[in-house]
XYZ file of C-alpha atoms in Angstrom:
555
model
C 38.798 -48.733 -17.268
C 40.026 -48.636 -13.660
C 42.165 -45.956 -11.995
C 43.917 -48.578 -9.839
C 46.638 -51.160 -10.440
C 47.493 -54.331 -8.513
C 50.078 -52.309 -6.619
C 47.750 -49.369 -5.801
C 46.103 -46.299 -7.405
C 47.462 -44.926 -10.672
C 49.671 -41.890 -10.121
C 50.283 -38.766 -12.170
C 53.793 -37.580 -13.038
C 54.005 -35.569 -9.778
C 53.034 -38.585 -7.677
C 49.428 -37.444 -7.076
C 46.718 -40.071 -7.567
C 45.467 -39.791 -11.137
C 41.809 -39.330 -10.091
C 42.651 -36.364 -7.854
C 44.920 -34.851 -10.490
C 42.186 -35.058 -13.143
C 39.651 -33.478 -10.769
C 42.007 -30.571 -10.115
C 42.613 -30.085 -13.833
C 38.883 -30.042 -14.583
C 38.262 -27.619 -11.739
C 40.940 -25.269 -13.068
C 39.385 -25.430 -16.538
C 35.970 -24.541 -15.130
C 37.409 -21.630 -13.162
C 39.174 -20.301 -16.258
C 35.986 -20.642 -18.316
C 33.986 -18.848 -15.604
C 36.583 -16.074 -15.467
C 36.258 -15.594 -19.224
C 32.468 -15.292 -19.197
C 32.238 -13.428 -15.858
C 32.353 -9.902 -17.393
C 29.601 -10.765 -19.882
C 27.564 -12.502 -17.182
C 27.912 -9.479 -14.897
C 26.894 -7.155 -17.738
C 23.768 -9.237 -18.462
C 22.816 -9.343 -14.774
C 23.217 -5.565 -14.341
C 21.610 -4.444 -17.593
C 18.971 -7.149 -18.086
C 18.184 -9.318 -15.068
C 18.152 -6.613 -12.388
C 15.932 -4.193 -14.401
C 13.431 -6.968 -15.128
C 13.325 -8.063 -11.490
C 12.915 -4.417 -10.477
C 10.052 -4.048 -12.942
C 8.350 -7.152 -11.593
C 8.694 -5.838 -8.035
C 7.383 -2.387 -8.975
C 4.244 -3.957 -10.401
C 3.166 -5.360 -7.005
C 4.950 -3.085 -4.484
C 2.580 -0.810 -2.549
C 4.359 0.066 0.689
C 3.896 3.821 0.335
C 0.416 3.711 1.926
C 1.272 1.611 4.970
C 4.650 3.312 5.482
C 3.261 6.846 5.217
C 0.144 6.186 7.316
C 1.135 3.258 9.544
C -1.083 4.066 12.533
C -4.070 5.198 10.477
C -4.071 2.077 8.302
C -3.768 -0.107 11.423
C -6.761 1.635 13.001
C -8.655 1.449 9.695
C -8.409 -2.357 9.635
C -11.465 -2.640 11.910
C -13.609 -0.444 9.641
C -16.038 -2.198 7.292
C -15.256 -1.302 3.673
C -18.914 -1.741 2.758
C -20.018 0.871 5.318
C -21.854 3.984 4.172
C -20.285 6.124 6.905
C -16.633 7.169 7.318
C -14.571 5.545 10.089
C -14.617 6.715 13.690
C -12.625 9.276 15.634
C -9.788 6.855 16.401
C -8.901 6.615 12.707
C -9.020 10.383 12.183
C -6.828 10.905 15.232
C -4.212 8.485 13.886
C -4.521 10.129 10.469
C -3.673 13.523 11.969
C -0.366 12.440 13.477
C 0.591 10.309 10.458
C -0.256 13.041 7.979
C 1.446 15.734 10.057
C 4.677 13.729 10.060
C 4.363 13.030 6.318
C 3.635 16.688 5.524
C 6.766 17.834 7.347
C 8.810 15.371 5.258
C 6.934 16.351 2.057
C 5.818 12.729 1.615
C 2.068 13.337 1.786
C 1.939 14.507 -1.833
C 3.513 11.232 -2.999
C 0.878 9.302 -1.088
C -1.868 11.452 -2.574
C -0.487 10.864 -6.062
C -0.441 7.098 -5.477
C -4.051 7.010 -4.306
C -5.084 9.405 -7.056
C -4.335 6.612 -9.553
C -7.266 4.759 -8.024
C -9.605 7.645 -7.168
C -9.428 11.013 -8.870
C -9.191 13.978 -6.516
C -7.254 12.241 -3.752
C -4.043 14.033 -4.673
C -5.493 17.495 -4.057
C -7.177 16.208 -0.892
C -3.862 15.214 0.682
C -2.032 18.253 -0.638
C -4.462 20.869 0.707
C -4.981 19.053 4.006
C -1.250 18.738 4.593
C -0.827 22.505 4.262
C -3.420 23.244 6.945
C -2.623 20.720 9.674
C -0.770 23.386 11.673
C -4.070 25.192 12.185
C -5.561 22.088 13.816
C -2.646 21.796 16.243
C -2.890 25.486 17.129
C -6.363 24.787 18.531
C -4.480 23.230 21.474
C -1.275 25.231 21.358
C -2.812 28.630 22.124
C -4.827 27.616 25.243
C -1.982 25.434 26.596
C 0.464 28.336 26.368
C -2.120 30.689 27.901
C -2.674 28.391 30.884
C 1.029 27.506 31.382
C 3.315 30.077 29.667
C 6.325 27.859 30.337
C 5.232 25.707 27.382
C 6.111 28.579 25.060
C 9.757 27.705 25.696
C 11.327 24.717 23.969
C 13.555 24.095 26.981
C 10.443 23.251 29.019
C 9.456 20.482 26.651
C 12.993 19.112 26.509
C 13.441 19.079 30.282
C 9.990 17.572 30.894
C 10.378 14.710 28.422
C 14.061 13.924 29.053
C 14.998 11.141 31.410
C 15.790 7.486 31.007
C 14.171 4.232 29.985
C 12.303 5.555 26.940
C 14.731 4.512 24.198
C 12.328 1.853 22.943
C 9.781 4.511 21.984
C 12.442 6.638 20.330
C 13.709 3.706 18.248
C 10.173 2.763 17.268
C 9.521 6.289 15.969
C 12.897 6.297 14.226
C 11.872 3.111 12.406
C 8.626 4.752 11.252
C 10.602 7.675 9.831
C 13.019 5.334 8.062
C 10.206 3.361 6.428
C 8.395 6.480 5.270
C 11.274 8.407 3.670
C 13.494 5.390 2.908
C 16.454 6.800 4.833
C 18.274 5.222 7.775
C 17.854 8.217 10.136
C 20.909 6.979 12.001
C 22.711 9.122 14.536
C 22.314 10.695 17.942
C 19.026 12.521 18.356
C 20.257 14.265 21.494
C 17.329 13.014 23.558
C 16.681 10.193 25.974
C 12.978 9.927 26.709
C 11.688 9.603 30.220
C 9.812 6.328 30.444
C 7.878 7.734 33.441
C 6.511 10.696 31.485
C 5.972 8.603 28.345
C 3.842 6.204 30.366
C 1.176 8.806 31.228
C 1.729 11.057 28.182
C 2.039 8.456 25.374
C 0.743 10.630 22.513
C 2.855 13.568 23.625
C 5.985 11.413 23.842
C 5.376 9.885 20.411
C 4.745 13.256 18.731
C 7.748 14.851 20.480
C 9.956 11.932 19.413
C 8.807 12.358 15.804
C 9.701 16.041 15.959
C 13.040 15.474 17.704
C 14.178 12.810 15.205
C 13.318 14.948 12.190
C 14.771 18.154 13.608
C 18.008 16.574 14.825
C 18.769 14.102 12.038
C 17.133 15.631 8.960
C 17.380 19.347 9.675
C 20.522 19.175 11.850
C 19.143 21.413 14.617
C 19.593 21.415 18.386
C 16.286 20.274 19.848
C 17.055 21.355 23.447
C 15.944 24.949 22.891
C 13.536 24.764 19.938
C 9.758 24.801 20.118
C 8.157 21.532 18.957
C 5.544 21.022 16.255
C 1.905 21.916 16.785
C 1.204 18.162 16.716
C 3.006 17.839 20.075
C 0.525 20.282 21.640
C -2.316 18.273 20.098
C -0.829 15.106 21.601
C -0.665 16.718 25.041
C -4.238 17.987 24.749
C -5.465 14.498 23.847
C -3.520 12.883 26.685
C -5.148 15.292 29.149
C -8.575 13.950 28.164
C -7.702 10.697 29.920
C -8.718 10.597 33.585
C -5.838 8.258 34.425
C -3.395 10.710 32.862
C -4.799 13.551 34.987
C -4.396 11.463 38.128
C -0.812 10.514 37.190
C 0.100 14.171 36.535
C -1.291 15.269 39.901
C 0.938 12.668 41.557
C 3.950 13.508 39.373
C 6.984 15.142 41.067
C 9.368 15.450 38.100
C 10.519 18.423 36.004
C 7.778 20.990 35.304
C 5.244 19.060 37.306
C 3.672 22.352 38.390
C 3.143 23.413 34.768
C 1.457 20.113 33.925
C -0.687 20.419 37.034
C -1.732 23.915 35.926
C -3.149 22.283 32.818
C -5.034 19.621 34.772
C -6.529 22.349 36.960
C -7.834 24.197 33.888
C -9.047 21.406 31.631
C -12.208 23.329 30.903
C -10.144 25.873 28.948
C -8.823 23.218 26.551
C -10.769 22.591 23.317
C -12.995 19.566 22.923
C -12.218 19.482 19.198
C -12.759 16.168 17.417
C -10.373 15.260 14.595
C -13.212 14.023 12.448
C -14.750 17.498 12.525
C -11.349 19.132 12.004
C -10.669 17.104 8.854
C -14.196 17.712 7.598
C -13.516 21.435 7.938
C -10.258 21.061 5.998
C -12.033 19.193 3.188
C -15.456 17.578 3.286
C -14.172 14.728 1.092
C -12.630 13.237 4.233
C -16.157 12.216 5.200
C -16.575 10.279 1.949
C -16.513 6.495 2.524
C -15.064 6.089 -0.988
C -11.851 7.836 0.080
C -11.413 5.589 3.079
C -12.389 2.527 1.075
C -9.597 3.308 -1.387
C -7.100 3.818 1.434
C -8.045 0.521 3.066
C -8.021 -1.472 -0.187
C -4.519 -0.229 -1.023
C -3.072 -0.312 2.496
C -1.325 -3.745 2.196
C 2.381 -3.684 1.336
C 1.770 -5.650 -1.866
C -1.159 -5.356 -4.236
C -2.595 -6.842 -7.396
C -4.189 -3.491 -8.174
C -1.666 -2.483 -10.828
C -2.190 -5.720 -12.758
C -5.958 -5.370 -12.474
C -5.760 -1.823 -13.797
C -3.594 -3.093 -16.662
C -6.467 -5.331 -17.829
C -9.215 -2.704 -17.297
C -10.225 -3.994 -13.872
C -10.041 -2.538 -10.368
C -10.107 -3.627 -6.763
C -13.428 -3.017 -5.071
C -14.855 -3.707 -1.651
C -16.099 -7.087 -2.918
C -12.949 -7.975 -4.883
C -11.896 -7.507 -8.495
C -14.389 -5.919 -10.862
C -14.393 -4.448 -14.360
C -13.884 -0.719 -14.741
C -16.648 1.400 -16.319
C -16.792 0.893 -20.060
C -15.596 4.424 -20.823
C -12.385 3.716 -18.850
C -11.487 0.432 -20.546
C -8.521 1.106 -22.830
C -5.715 -1.318 -22.051
C -7.184 -4.550 -23.419
C -7.964 -2.686 -26.639
C -4.380 -1.425 -26.803
C -2.959 -4.897 -26.158
C -5.077 -6.422 -28.937
C -4.227 -3.574 -31.293
C -0.522 -3.926 -30.542
C -0.531 -7.669 -31.233
C -2.652 -7.389 -34.377
C -0.702 -4.504 -35.899
C 2.646 -6.110 -35.017
C 1.567 -9.263 -36.852
C 0.368 -7.179 -39.795
C 3.662 -5.255 -39.924
C 5.593 -8.524 -39.750
C 3.538 -9.948 -42.631
C 4.088 -6.789 -44.684
C 7.830 -7.059 -44.113
C 7.786 -10.691 -45.282
C 5.873 -9.824 -48.472
C 8.120 -6.859 -49.300
C 11.404 -8.225 -47.971
C 11.374 -11.694 -49.543
C 11.783 -10.531 -53.184
C 14.470 -8.024 -52.190
C 16.403 -10.683 -50.291
C 16.092 -13.053 -53.278
C 17.506 -10.392 -55.591
C 20.387 -9.713 -53.176
C 21.211 -13.420 -53.086
C 20.972 -14.053 -56.840
C 22.041 -10.871 -58.638
C 25.635 -10.402 -59.805
C 27.966 -9.325 -57.000
C 28.405 -5.701 -58.160
C 24.653 -5.108 -58.505
C 23.924 -6.944 -55.266
C 26.416 -4.756 -53.384
C 24.722 -1.568 -54.619
C 21.322 -2.949 -53.601
C 22.710 -3.942 -50.178
C 23.914 -0.374 -49.623
C 20.390 0.865 -50.334
C 18.997 -1.662 -47.838
C 21.469 -0.567 -45.150
C 21.113 3.161 -45.873
C 18.203 3.671 -43.394
C 20.482 2.494 -40.552
C 22.661 5.544 -41.196
C 19.707 7.895 -40.694
C 18.133 8.811 -37.372
C 14.927 6.948 -36.512
C 13.306 10.243 -35.597
C 14.255 11.742 -38.962
C 12.834 8.757 -40.872
C 9.590 8.879 -38.906
C 9.269 12.638 -39.365
C 9.847 12.175 -43.096
C 6.874 9.821 -43.243
C 4.821 12.450 -41.480
C 5.639 14.842 -44.321
C 4.882 12.208 -46.933
C 1.607 10.916 -45.500
C -0.244 14.042 -44.413
C -3.214 15.215 -46.488
C -1.171 18.012 -48.016
C 1.877 15.773 -48.263
C 3.845 14.369 -51.167
C 1.851 11.141 -51.646
C -1.532 12.880 -51.742
C -0.196 15.600 -54.027
C 1.057 12.998 -56.531
C -2.236 11.071 -56.413
C -4.196 14.268 -56.987
C -1.859 15.294 -59.851
C -2.271 11.885 -61.476
C -6.047 12.114 -61.069
C -6.395 9.009 -58.920
C -7.788 11.029 -55.997
C -10.041 14.061 -55.984
C -8.600 17.144 -54.291
C -11.566 17.300 -51.935
C -11.189 13.632 -50.960
C -7.524 13.291 -50.176
C -6.505 10.080 -48.431
C -6.178 10.188 -44.640
C -2.930 8.343 -44.090
C -1.770 10.120 -40.925
C -2.747 9.889 -37.254
C -4.275 6.449 -37.690
C -3.333 2.783 -37.941
C -2.532 3.109 -41.658
C 0.239 5.614 -41.009
C 1.705 3.460 -38.257
C 1.753 0.333 -40.439
C 3.329 2.111 -43.424
C 6.025 3.891 -41.408
C 6.923 0.896 -39.222
C 7.023 -1.467 -42.212
C 9.582 0.808 -43.848
C 11.622 1.140 -40.640
C 11.662 -2.585 -39.804
C 12.009 -3.913 -43.356
C 15.839 -4.202 -43.211
C 15.497 -6.438 -40.142
C 13.532 -8.873 -42.300
C 15.699 -8.599 -45.418
C 19.044 -9.313 -43.730
C 18.116 -12.677 -42.094
C 16.396 -13.766 -45.298
C 19.427 -12.805 -47.371
C 21.846 -14.619 -45.072
C 19.833 -17.851 -45.414
C 19.172 -17.524 -49.148
C 22.861 -16.970 -49.791
C 23.559 -20.466 -48.489
C 21.053 -22.171 -50.838
C 23.020 -23.651 -53.782
C 21.588 -22.535 -57.208
C 22.246 -26.053 -58.455
C 19.207 -27.266 -56.493
C 16.847 -25.263 -58.714
C 18.631 -26.350 -61.882
C 18.385 -29.975 -60.786
C 14.650 -29.608 -60.131
C 14.088 -28.048 -63.564
C 16.138 -30.747 -65.245
C 13.769 -33.293 -63.718
C 10.780 -31.576 -65.322
C 9.695 -29.094 -62.659
C 8.344 -25.718 -63.730
C 9.847 -22.504 -62.398
C 7.043 -22.187 -59.834
C 7.250 -25.833 -58.755
C 11.018 -25.622 -58.391
C 10.686 -22.481 -56.285
C 7.819 -23.675 -54.111
C 8.976 -27.277 -53.590
C 12.753 -26.755 -53.434
C 13.793 -23.162 -52.819
C 11.082 -21.842 -50.495
C 11.313 -24.614 -47.835
C 15.021 -23.918 -47.480
C 14.336 -20.202 -46.959
C 11.753 -20.761 -44.198
C 14.385 -20.582 -41.402
C 15.232 -17.071 -42.611
C 11.550 -16.123 -42.577
C 11.326 -17.419 -39.012
C 14.383 -15.482 -37.861
C 13.229 -12.286 -39.568
C 9.681 -12.641 -38.274
C 10.796 -13.061 -34.666
C 13.138 -10.091 -34.969
C 10.573 -7.795 -36.603
C 7.700 -8.851 -34.345
C 9.688 -8.345 -31.123
C 10.833 -4.918 -32.295
C 7.357 -3.933 -33.488
C 5.542 -4.920 -30.314
C 7.759 -2.629 -28.241
C 7.928 0.378 -30.591
C 6.592 3.686 -29.322
C 8.361 6.556 -31.142
C 6.864 5.891 -34.582
C 3.275 5.223 -33.353
C 3.517 8.334 -31.160
C 4.426 10.563 -34.120
C 2.260 9.144 -36.919
C -0.283 6.975 -35.079
C -2.611 9.552 -33.578
C -5.417 8.067 -31.466
C -6.062 4.923 -33.492
C -2.464 3.932 -34.220
C -0.741 4.008 -30.837
C 0.567 0.861 -29.152
C 0.545 -0.280 -25.532
C 4.184 0.794 -25.377
C 3.034 4.401 -25.804
C 0.968 4.108 -22.609
C 3.906 2.538 -20.808
C 6.097 5.456 -21.864
C 3.377 7.893 -20.787
C 3.101 6.397 -17.310
C 6.882 6.385 -16.885
C 7.580 9.929 -18.080
C 4.340 11.890 -17.572
C 1.893 10.430 -15.060
C 4.769 8.825 -13.066
C 2.567 5.806 -12.358
C 5.533 3.450 -12.447
C 3.586 0.619 -10.847
C 1.050 0.526 -13.669
C 3.819 0.944 -16.249
C 5.647 -2.002 -14.681
C 2.475 -4.114 -14.715
C 1.826 -3.286 -18.388
C 5.446 -4.080 -19.225
C 5.279 -7.356 -17.317
C 2.131 -8.433 -19.166
C 3.730 -7.475 -22.488
C 6.813 -9.510 -21.572
C 4.622 -12.486 -20.630
C 2.735 -12.237 -23.947
C 5.991 -12.174 -25.918
C 7.343 -15.199 -24.021
C 4.063 -17.049 -24.589
C 4.151 -16.346 -28.319
C 7.803 -17.393 -28.411
C 6.873 -20.667 -26.691
C 4.012 -21.263 -29.156
C 6.341 -20.574 -32.071
C 8.813 -23.078 -30.683
C 6.074 -25.695 -30.260
C 4.590 -25.181 -33.745
C 7.619 -24.347 -35.912
C 10.560 -25.191 -33.701
C 13.150 -22.649 -32.690
C 15.873 -24.957 -34.026
C 14.572 -24.206 -37.524
C 15.367 -20.510 -37.135
C 18.663 -19.631 -38.794
C 20.578 -16.530 -39.648
C 22.608 -18.288 -42.295
C 25.146 -21.059 -42.602
């Protein structure tokens, strides 16, 4: 069929070519349809897509190390991870200024916690060292102020380092602050660095900029009259060790040149302290190559370490390797979760199928009463139901008392039904049973009773009529109920936590632990991602073997 006529294109009632008019009408229909589903689409994106993407990102994100210790990790790149000695002085020097800045912002404890996931004891190492960094800086502060008392006054530092041309350094330090504390640190610092002074006092200028940015933008203080951090004195002391710096100071004619020249004339009074020795005095673990190996391994912005930990592996100097056998728990938990979820699903099928059949075939009045009993657990708190099973299953509980009273069990040999896999299976089967019964019932209700009567009239026995006629038609309900129960079971954590003990907990219990207690969100995200991948894989296998089109909830 053509949209043209011998006299030209076909026109709509308003004179518009019919093709254009139809396109506009279809476009309006699509816009209306999109407007109708937009709220639901937005809800799904906010509550489902974004959290999953965030979880996936958390499982590989590792920027806390490089953002908290940017200069130390850069200097550490040249160190051989297989070495038996700690890195050199350059790395310890960079560590001092990085850690000093992090300690002032209270970020060093977060870094220690992150690395403590990989090596026990690192958290306390960073925490105790961060508290004592001022003492290291005072090794330079006291002699500098004794030689040139003007450096006791914050105005001296401000006047000496102020000038022009040094904005690039200030912005670079501002960017380091922003990456570490995840804040913009926008605003006027109240300082313009002198590029001349920064050229021959680079460490001093960097440390002073760090202090000025934090004081002005985070603490809201006027930096023109305040004394700087001890790290600034350490930076000046280190700069004065450079012969070129000494020569530049002696030729310098700017503000407080005479005070700087006093320092160059009395260099022998300044300490020759090495940062490696200073950190060793703070904590001898800083000389352990294992600490530095862990820092280097986890210094990239993104890591596979969380996923390796989730499958009982770890990153080593030579790549991925299995953890010690006494630390391997996650693969066991994954296998236990899958096996017990399948067992719970099977139990629900065995127990739920007869109940659903009765609901579908009993007289309406009786079926309604039975349906109320099936739905009754939904009106009771999950925590209450689980706690009730705890009362029932314990060794002094109702079930054991009845068995002892009936003589089936000796009083000295009561059944252990709590704090193990048995308790988890019993309690979760009871809790999830309605989720199996309802899909089965909805499918069975649609099966005409005349089919069974027809089969029997043709000579089939009751069993043959059920197995060859009735059961195949109820399989879609079994599929729907099984998927529903299995997905719920594999992610349960309240019931296993209460009645499961050591042998009955699921992987979801570890995920909850890492989210709420250990705060290892990266590992929790990796475990959750693997669990999601396993569920999707099983769903795909189910679709390939059974066919998802065969799953019905009725009709």
